Short mmCIF file of C-alpha atoms in Angstrom, two decimals:
data_model
loop_
_atom_site.label_atom_id
_atom_site.label_comp_id
_atom_site.label_asym_id
_atom_site.label_seq_id
_atom_site.Cartn_x
_atom_site.Cartn_y
_atom_site.Cartn_z
CA MET L 233 119.09 65.41 197.12
CA ALA L 234 118.89 61.69 197.84
CA MET L 235 122.56 60.65 197.95
CA PRO L 236 123.07 58.11 200.79
CA LEU L 237 124.48 59.71 203.93
CA ARG L 238 127.58 57.48 203.95
CA GLN L 239 128.42 58.50 200.40
CA THR L 240 127.76 62.16 201.17
CA ILE L 241 130.18 62.06 204.11
CA LYS L 242 132.89 60.32 202.06
CA VAL L 243 132.64 62.82 199.22
CA ALA L 244 132.63 65.77 201.64
CA THR L 245 135.71 64.37 203.40
CA TYR L 246 137.45 63.90 200.06
CA LEU L 247 136.70 67.50 199.04
CA PHE L 248 137.97 68.80 202.38
CA GLU L 249 141.21 66.85 201.88
CA GLN L 250 141.73 68.42 198.46
CA LYS L 251 141.26 71.85 199.99
CA LEU L 252 143.79 71.12 202.74
CA ARG L 253 146.28 69.99 200.10
CA LYS L 254 145.53 73.16 198.09
CA ARG L 255 144.75 71.20 194.94
CA GLU L 256 142.99 73.37 192.39
CA LYS L 257 141.99 70.56 190.02
CA PHE L 258 140.99 67.04 191.04
CA PRO L 259 138.45 64.40 189.97
CA LEU L 260 135.12 64.04 191.69
CA ILE L 261 133.87 61.12 189.60
CA VAL L 262 135.51 59.27 186.70
CA GLU L 263 133.50 58.46 183.59
CA LEU L 264 134.91 55.04 182.70
CA GLU L 265 134.17 53.64 179.23
CA PRO L 266 135.57 50.08 178.98
CA LEU L 267 133.99 49.66 175.52
CA PHE L 268 132.15 51.65 172.87
CA ALA L 269 129.89 48.89 171.54
CA CYS L 270 126.18 49.07 172.28
CA ASN L 271 123.06 47.00 171.60
CA LEU L 272 121.01 50.14 170.85
CA ALA L 273 121.43 53.06 168.45
CA CYS L 274 119.97 56.04 170.33
CA GLU L 275 119.16 59.07 168.20
CA GLY L 276 120.99 61.55 170.42
CA CYS L 277 124.15 59.53 171.08
CA GLY L 278 127.48 60.03 169.35
CA LYS L 279 129.36 57.25 171.12
CA ILE L 280 128.80 54.35 168.73
CA GLN L 281 130.06 56.03 165.57
CA HIS L 282 133.47 54.34 165.74
CA PRO L 283 134.92 51.91 163.17
CA ALA L 284 133.96 48.24 163.55
CA GLY L 285 137.45 47.35 164.79
CA VAL L 286 137.18 49.82 167.66
CA LEU L 287 133.67 48.65 168.57
CA LYS L 288 135.03 45.11 169.03
CA GLN L 289 137.62 46.17 171.62
CA ARG L 290 137.16 45.55 175.35
CA MET L 291 139.29 47.23 178.02
CA PRO L 292 141.27 44.83 180.24
CA VAL L 293 140.20 44.74 183.90
CA ALA L 294 143.59 45.86 185.22
CA GLN L 295 143.63 48.86 182.88
CA ALA L 296 140.13 49.97 183.88
CA VAL L 297 140.74 49.64 187.62
CA GLY L 298 144.22 51.14 187.36
CA ALA L 299 142.95 54.29 185.68
CA VAL L 300 140.41 54.93 188.44
CA LEU L 301 142.97 54.33 191.17
CA GLU L 302 145.45 56.62 189.42
CA SER L 303 142.92 59.45 189.41
CA GLY L 304 142.06 59.06 193.09
CA ALA L 305 138.38 59.84 192.49
CA PRO L 306 135.95 58.51 195.14
CA MET L 307 133.23 57.69 192.57
CA VAL L 308 133.08 55.94 189.20
CA SER L 309 130.40 55.99 186.51
CA ILE L 310 130.87 53.03 184.15
CA ALA L 311 129.36 53.77 180.77
CA GLY L 312 130.04 53.05 177.11
CA GLY L 313 128.53 51.81 174.88
CA GLU L 314 126.65 49.27 176.93
CA PRO L 315 128.93 48.09 179.77
CA LEU L 316 126.96 44.88 180.35
CA MET L 317 128.29 43.71 176.96
CA HIS L 318 131.81 43.63 178.47
CA PRO L 319 132.55 39.98 179.42
CA GLN L 320 134.42 41.01 182.59
CA ILE L 321 132.29 43.93 183.70
CA ASP L 322 131.39 42.14 186.94
CA GLU L 323 135.09 41.78 187.80
CA ILE L 324 135.75 45.47 187.10
CA VAL L 325 132.89 46.35 189.46
CA ARG L 326 134.02 43.84 192.09
CA GLN L 327 137.56 45.22 192.22
CA LEU L 328 136.44 48.85 192.37
CA VAL L 329 133.95 48.10 195.15
CA ALA L 330 136.69 46.24 197.03
CA LYS L 331 138.66 49.52 196.91
CA LYS L 332 135.58 51.24 198.39
CA LYS L 333 134.89 53.30 195.30
CA TYR L 334 131.25 54.24 194.75
CA VAL L 335 130.35 52.62 191.44
CA PHE L 336 127.42 53.45 189.17
CA LEU L 337 126.98 51.04 186.26
CA CYS L 338 125.10 52.91 183.52
CA THR L 339 122.95 50.62 181.41
CA ASN L 340 120.01 50.63 179.00
CA ALA L 341 118.91 47.50 180.95
CA MET L 342 118.35 45.31 177.90
CA LEU L 343 120.79 42.74 179.36
CA LEU L 344 120.31 43.55 183.01
CA ARG L 345 118.00 40.72 184.07
CA LYS L 346 120.28 38.18 182.35
CA LYS L 347 123.39 39.57 184.08
CA LEU L 348 122.11 40.26 187.61
CA GLU L 349 123.48 37.02 189.03
CA LYS L 350 127.01 38.19 188.21
CA PHE L 351 126.76 41.05 190.70
CA THR L 352 126.43 41.36 194.47
CA PRO L 353 124.41 44.08 196.23
CA SER L 354 126.61 46.60 198.06
CA PRO L 355 126.22 50.10 199.49
CA TYR L 356 129.11 51.00 197.17
CA PHE L 357 127.33 49.84 194.02
CA ALA L 358 124.27 50.87 192.03
CA PHE L 359 122.82 50.26 188.60
CA ALA L 360 122.04 53.51 186.76
CA VAL L 361 119.31 52.73 184.23
CA HIS L 362 118.79 55.08 181.31
CA ILE L 363 115.15 56.23 181.13
CA ASP L 364 114.34 59.21 178.87
CA GLY L 365 110.57 59.27 179.23
CA MET L 366 107.48 57.13 179.55
CA ARG L 367 107.01 54.15 177.20
CA GLU L 368 106.36 55.88 173.87
CA ARG L 369 108.83 58.71 174.43
CA HIS L 370 111.62 56.47 175.71
CA ASP L 371 111.28 53.90 172.93
CA GLU L 372 111.32 56.73 170.39
CA SER L 373 114.51 58.10 171.96
CA VAL L 374 116.33 54.76 171.78
CA ALA L 375 114.85 53.90 168.36
CA LYS L 376 113.49 50.52 169.44
CA GLU L 377 110.13 49.34 170.75
CA GLY L 378 109.91 47.38 173.99
CA VAL L 379 112.98 48.90 175.63
CA PHE L 380 111.00 50.84 178.22
CA ASP L 381 109.07 47.76 179.35
CA GLU L 382 112.26 45.70 179.63
CA ALA L 383 113.98 48.47 181.60
CA VAL L 384 111.06 48.68 184.04
CA ALA L 385 111.05 44.88 184.50
CA ALA L 386 114.81 44.93 185.09
CA ILE L 387 114.57 47.74 187.66
CA LYS L 388 111.90 45.85 189.58
CA GLU L 389 113.93 42.63 189.57
CA ALA L 390 117.14 44.38 190.61
CA LYS L 391 115.39 46.08 193.51
CA ARG L 392 113.77 42.78 194.50
CA ARG L 393 117.26 41.28 194.76
CA GLY L 394 118.47 44.08 197.00
CA PHE L 395 120.42 46.25 194.57
CA ARG L 396 120.45 50.03 194.66
CA VAL L 397 118.92 51.31 191.44
CA THR L 398 119.23 54.85 190.14
CA THR L 399 118.12 56.33 186.83
CA ASN L 400 119.59 58.80 184.36
CA SER L 401 117.26 60.81 182.10
CA THR L 402 118.32 63.02 179.19
CA PHE L 403 115.90 65.58 177.81
CA PHE L 404 115.69 67.22 174.37
CA SER L 405 113.93 70.15 172.74
CA ASN L 406 110.95 67.95 171.81
CA ASP L 407 110.36 67.16 175.50
CA THR L 408 107.86 69.20 177.49
CA PRO L 409 107.70 70.00 181.21
CA GLN L 410 104.83 67.52 181.42
CA ASN L 411 107.02 64.79 179.87
CA ILE L 412 109.60 65.38 182.60
CA ILE L 413 107.01 65.50 185.38
CA GLU L 414 105.33 62.29 184.25
CA VAL L 415 108.50 60.21 184.00
CA LEU L 416 110.05 61.50 187.24
CA ASN L 417 106.76 60.99 189.10
CA TYR L 418 106.69 57.43 187.79
CA LEU L 419 110.31 56.70 188.73
CA ASN L 420 110.00 58.38 192.12
CA ASP L 421 106.54 57.23 193.25
CA GLU L 422 105.75 53.99 191.42
CA LEU L 423 109.09 52.33 190.67
CA GLU L 424 110.59 53.93 193.80
CA VAL L 425 114.12 54.05 192.43
CA ASP L 426 116.72 55.13 194.95
CA GLU L 427 117.70 58.34 193.18
CA MET L 428 117.41 60.04 189.81
CA MET L 429 119.75 62.08 187.64
CA LEU L 430 118.70 64.35 184.78
CA SER L 431 120.47 66.39 182.17
CA PRO L 432 119.76 68.45 179.07
CA ALA L 433 121.16 66.64 176.01
CA TYR L 434 124.54 67.66 174.66
CA ALA L 435 124.91 68.17 170.90
CA TYR L 436 127.23 65.32 169.94
CA GLU L 437 128.66 66.13 166.51
CA LYS L 438 128.10 62.55 165.26
CA ALA L 439 124.66 61.96 166.78
CA PRO L 440 122.05 60.88 164.18
CA ASP L 441 119.55 63.47 165.43
CA GLN L 442 120.97 67.00 165.27
CA GLU L 443 117.63 68.83 165.40
CA HIS L 444 116.51 68.42 169.01
CA PHE L 445 119.34 69.64 171.24
CA LEU L 446 118.36 72.31 173.74
CA GLY L 447 119.69 75.84 173.87
CA VAL L 448 120.46 77.56 177.18
CA GLU L 449 117.23 79.54 177.40
CA GLN L 450 115.18 76.52 176.31
CA THR L 451 116.82 74.45 179.04
CA ARG L 452 116.09 77.01 181.73
CA GLU L 453 112.47 77.41 180.69
CA LEU L 454 111.93 73.64 180.47
CA PHE L 455 113.27 72.87 183.93
CA LYS L 456 111.79 75.94 185.57
CA LYS L 457 108.34 74.72 184.57
CA ALA L 458 109.07 71.08 185.42
CA PHE L 459 110.37 71.99 188.90
CA ALA L 460 107.38 74.22 189.73
CA GLY L 461 104.98 73.34 192.51
CA GLY L 462 107.60 71.81 194.80
CA ASN L 463 108.44 68.92 192.46
CA ARG L 464 112.22 69.18 192.77
CA ARG L 465 112.05 68.92 196.56
CA ARG L 466 109.74 65.92 196.40
CA TRP L 467 111.69 63.94 193.81
CA ARG L 468 114.74 61.96 194.98
CA LEU L 469 117.15 63.77 192.67
CA ASN L 470 120.84 62.94 192.88
CA HIS L 471 121.96 66.52 192.32
CA SER L 472 123.14 69.37 194.46
CA PRO L 473 120.52 72.11 195.03
CA LEU L 474 122.78 74.62 193.26
CA PHE L 475 122.93 72.49 190.10
CA LEU L 476 119.14 72.37 190.03
CA ASP L 477 119.16 76.16 190.49
CA PHE L 478 121.55 76.30 187.53
CA LEU L 479 119.22 74.26 185.31
CA GLU L 480 116.31 76.60 185.86
CA GLY L 481 118.36 79.79 185.53
CA LYS L 482 118.54 80.83 189.18
CA ALA L 483 122.33 80.53 189.20
CA ASP L 484 125.12 80.36 186.64
CA PHE L 485 128.55 78.72 186.82
CA PRO L 486 131.68 78.15 184.76
CA CYS L 487 132.39 74.63 183.51
CA THR L 488 134.75 72.43 185.54
CA ALA L 489 135.09 69.51 183.12
CA TRP L 490 138.32 68.41 184.80
CA ALA L 491 136.29 67.23 187.82
CA ILE L 492 134.44 64.52 185.84
CA PRO L 493 137.16 63.22 183.49
CA ASN L 494 136.58 60.48 180.93
CA TYR L 495 138.80 57.42 180.53
CA SER L 496 138.17 55.15 177.54
CA LEU L 497 139.94 52.70 175.26
CA PHE L 498 141.85 55.67 173.84
CA GLY L 499 143.03 57.04 177.21
CA TRP L 500 142.05 60.18 179.14
CA GLN L 501 139.87 62.30 176.84
CA ARG L 502 140.30 66.04 176.71
CA PRO L 503 138.51 68.17 177.69
CA CYS L 504 135.50 65.99 178.64
CA TYR L 505 133.53 62.94 177.55
CA LEU L 506 131.31 65.12 175.34
CA MET L 507 134.15 66.62 173.27
CA SER L 508 137.19 64.93 171.80
CA ASP L 509 140.28 67.11 171.40
CA GLY L 510 142.77 64.31 171.87
CA TYR L 511 143.82 61.76 174.48
CA VAL L 512 146.64 61.35 176.98
CA PRO L 513 147.77 58.23 178.86
CA THR L 514 147.65 59.61 182.43
CA TYR L 515 145.27 61.72 184.50
CA ARG L 516 148.15 63.97 185.53
CA GLN L 517 148.85 64.76 181.87
CA LEU L 518 145.16 65.49 181.33
CA ILE L 519 145.19 68.05 184.13
CA GLU L 520 148.58 69.61 183.46
CA GLU L 521 148.69 69.59 179.66
CA THR L 522 145.14 70.70 178.84
CA ASP L 523 144.46 74.41 178.37
CA TRP L 524 141.25 74.50 180.41
CA SER L 525 140.88 78.25 179.86
CA LYS L 526 139.84 77.56 176.26
CA TYR L 527 136.64 75.71 177.18
CA GLY L 528 133.21 76.69 178.44
CA ARG L 529 130.34 78.87 177.29
CA GLY L 530 131.65 82.07 175.70
CA LYS L 531 135.02 80.47 174.95
CA ASP L 532 134.45 77.50 172.65
CA PRO L 533 131.44 77.53 170.28
CA ARG L 534 130.88 73.81 170.95
CA CYS L 535 130.16 74.71 174.57
CA ALA L 536 127.61 77.42 173.74
CA ASN L 537 124.48 75.45 174.64
CA CYS L 538 125.97 72.92 177.05
CA MET L 539 124.44 72.69 180.52
CA ALA L 540 125.27 69.02 181.05
CA HIS L 541 125.90 67.73 184.56
CA CYS L 542 129.45 66.54 183.67
CA GLY L 543 130.62 70.13 183.39
CA TYR L 544 128.43 72.02 185.82
CA GLU L 545 127.47 69.65 188.63
CA PRO L 546 131.02 69.65 190.04
CA THR L 547 131.08 73.46 189.90
CA ALA L 548 127.87 73.50 191.90
CA VAL L 549 129.29 71.01 194.41
CA LEU L 550 132.43 73.09 194.90
CA ALA L 551 130.33 76.24 195.29
CA THR L 552 128.25 74.43 197.90
CA MET L 553 131.33 73.39 199.86
CA GLY L 554 132.57 76.98 199.79
CA SER L 555 129.39 78.40 201.33
CA LEU L 556 128.13 77.65 204.84
CA LYS L 557 124.61 78.63 203.81
CA GLU L 558 124.60 76.29 200.80
CA SER L 559 126.24 73.48 202.76
CA ILE L 560 123.46 73.64 205.36
CA ARG L 561 120.87 73.74 202.58
CA ALA L 562 122.38 70.66 200.88
CA ALA L 563 122.65 68.81 204.21
CA ARG L 564 118.99 69.46 204.96
CA GLU L 565 117.93 68.15 201.56
CA THR L 566 120.19 65.09 201.96
CA VAL L 567 118.60 64.23 205.31
CA SER L 568 115.11 64.87 203.89
CA GLY L 569 115.83 62.65 200.88
CA ASN L 570 117.15 59.79 203.01
CA ARG L 571 114.09 59.94 205.26
CA GLY L 572 111.83 59.86 202.21
#
């Protein structure tokens, strides 16, 4: 795991505080969506299927920052849509960083080089560029040629200017272990991004492509083969060791979707950013008024094949914190990743 040591300490301190306060449900990272509009139409995405009037809306800065502060989460993932299309995205980031929140701005990077001058490098801020494969595979995934090359150029320029750059890769049933190995080797060894996230795709109901979402056993087999030969220890993956165990079937966990809540133009989305069973105006209402016992594999058919990080990474983190053995294991991999 390659999370910076300062961030690791802050998150661990935050988790310890929640335990002391005997809080059973709390946010680890907020998925903030200040708009739904995007400049791409990815085959596996169900986030841009809103009416034109909704796609034109942009969340006010005060509303975006206020929601994060209300939740109390130490980390924020700003997504969408394409957040760089928001005219005040730099101000949202600036205010959150000023509050010492760790901010990850998720982007397809098509606008990144044009917008870099609006941002300032900070240990509290990173761009998270979406990369689903090498050139042909990635461009197929986003349904547009040239996107991979622009993303690579943007990553190089951002790193040249001193920004932390991470990547987020989503994999489908038409991916192979070799696909995963090739792209993560490239990101890790050649582009030298700071850290990488990966996730099996979730079956959005409105996604254009409904044929290539992974099942549980497919997911486990895919990642088991991709991680073989010591790859997962060599790659700078921004995941807990237990979540990586989960992906390849060495461990299993219940979903804790409440730990990575989604806040969008509609409010706090229940139960998670992958499913839409209504919205509430406050995080407290989300926690207290949602029947969390209804969700997860074996409970809701929509959850049957889900192994996405938004539901299971926080479970793995909490399991790590509750085990001395796993805490030592995670600490060793954090130190190893920072040295690498």
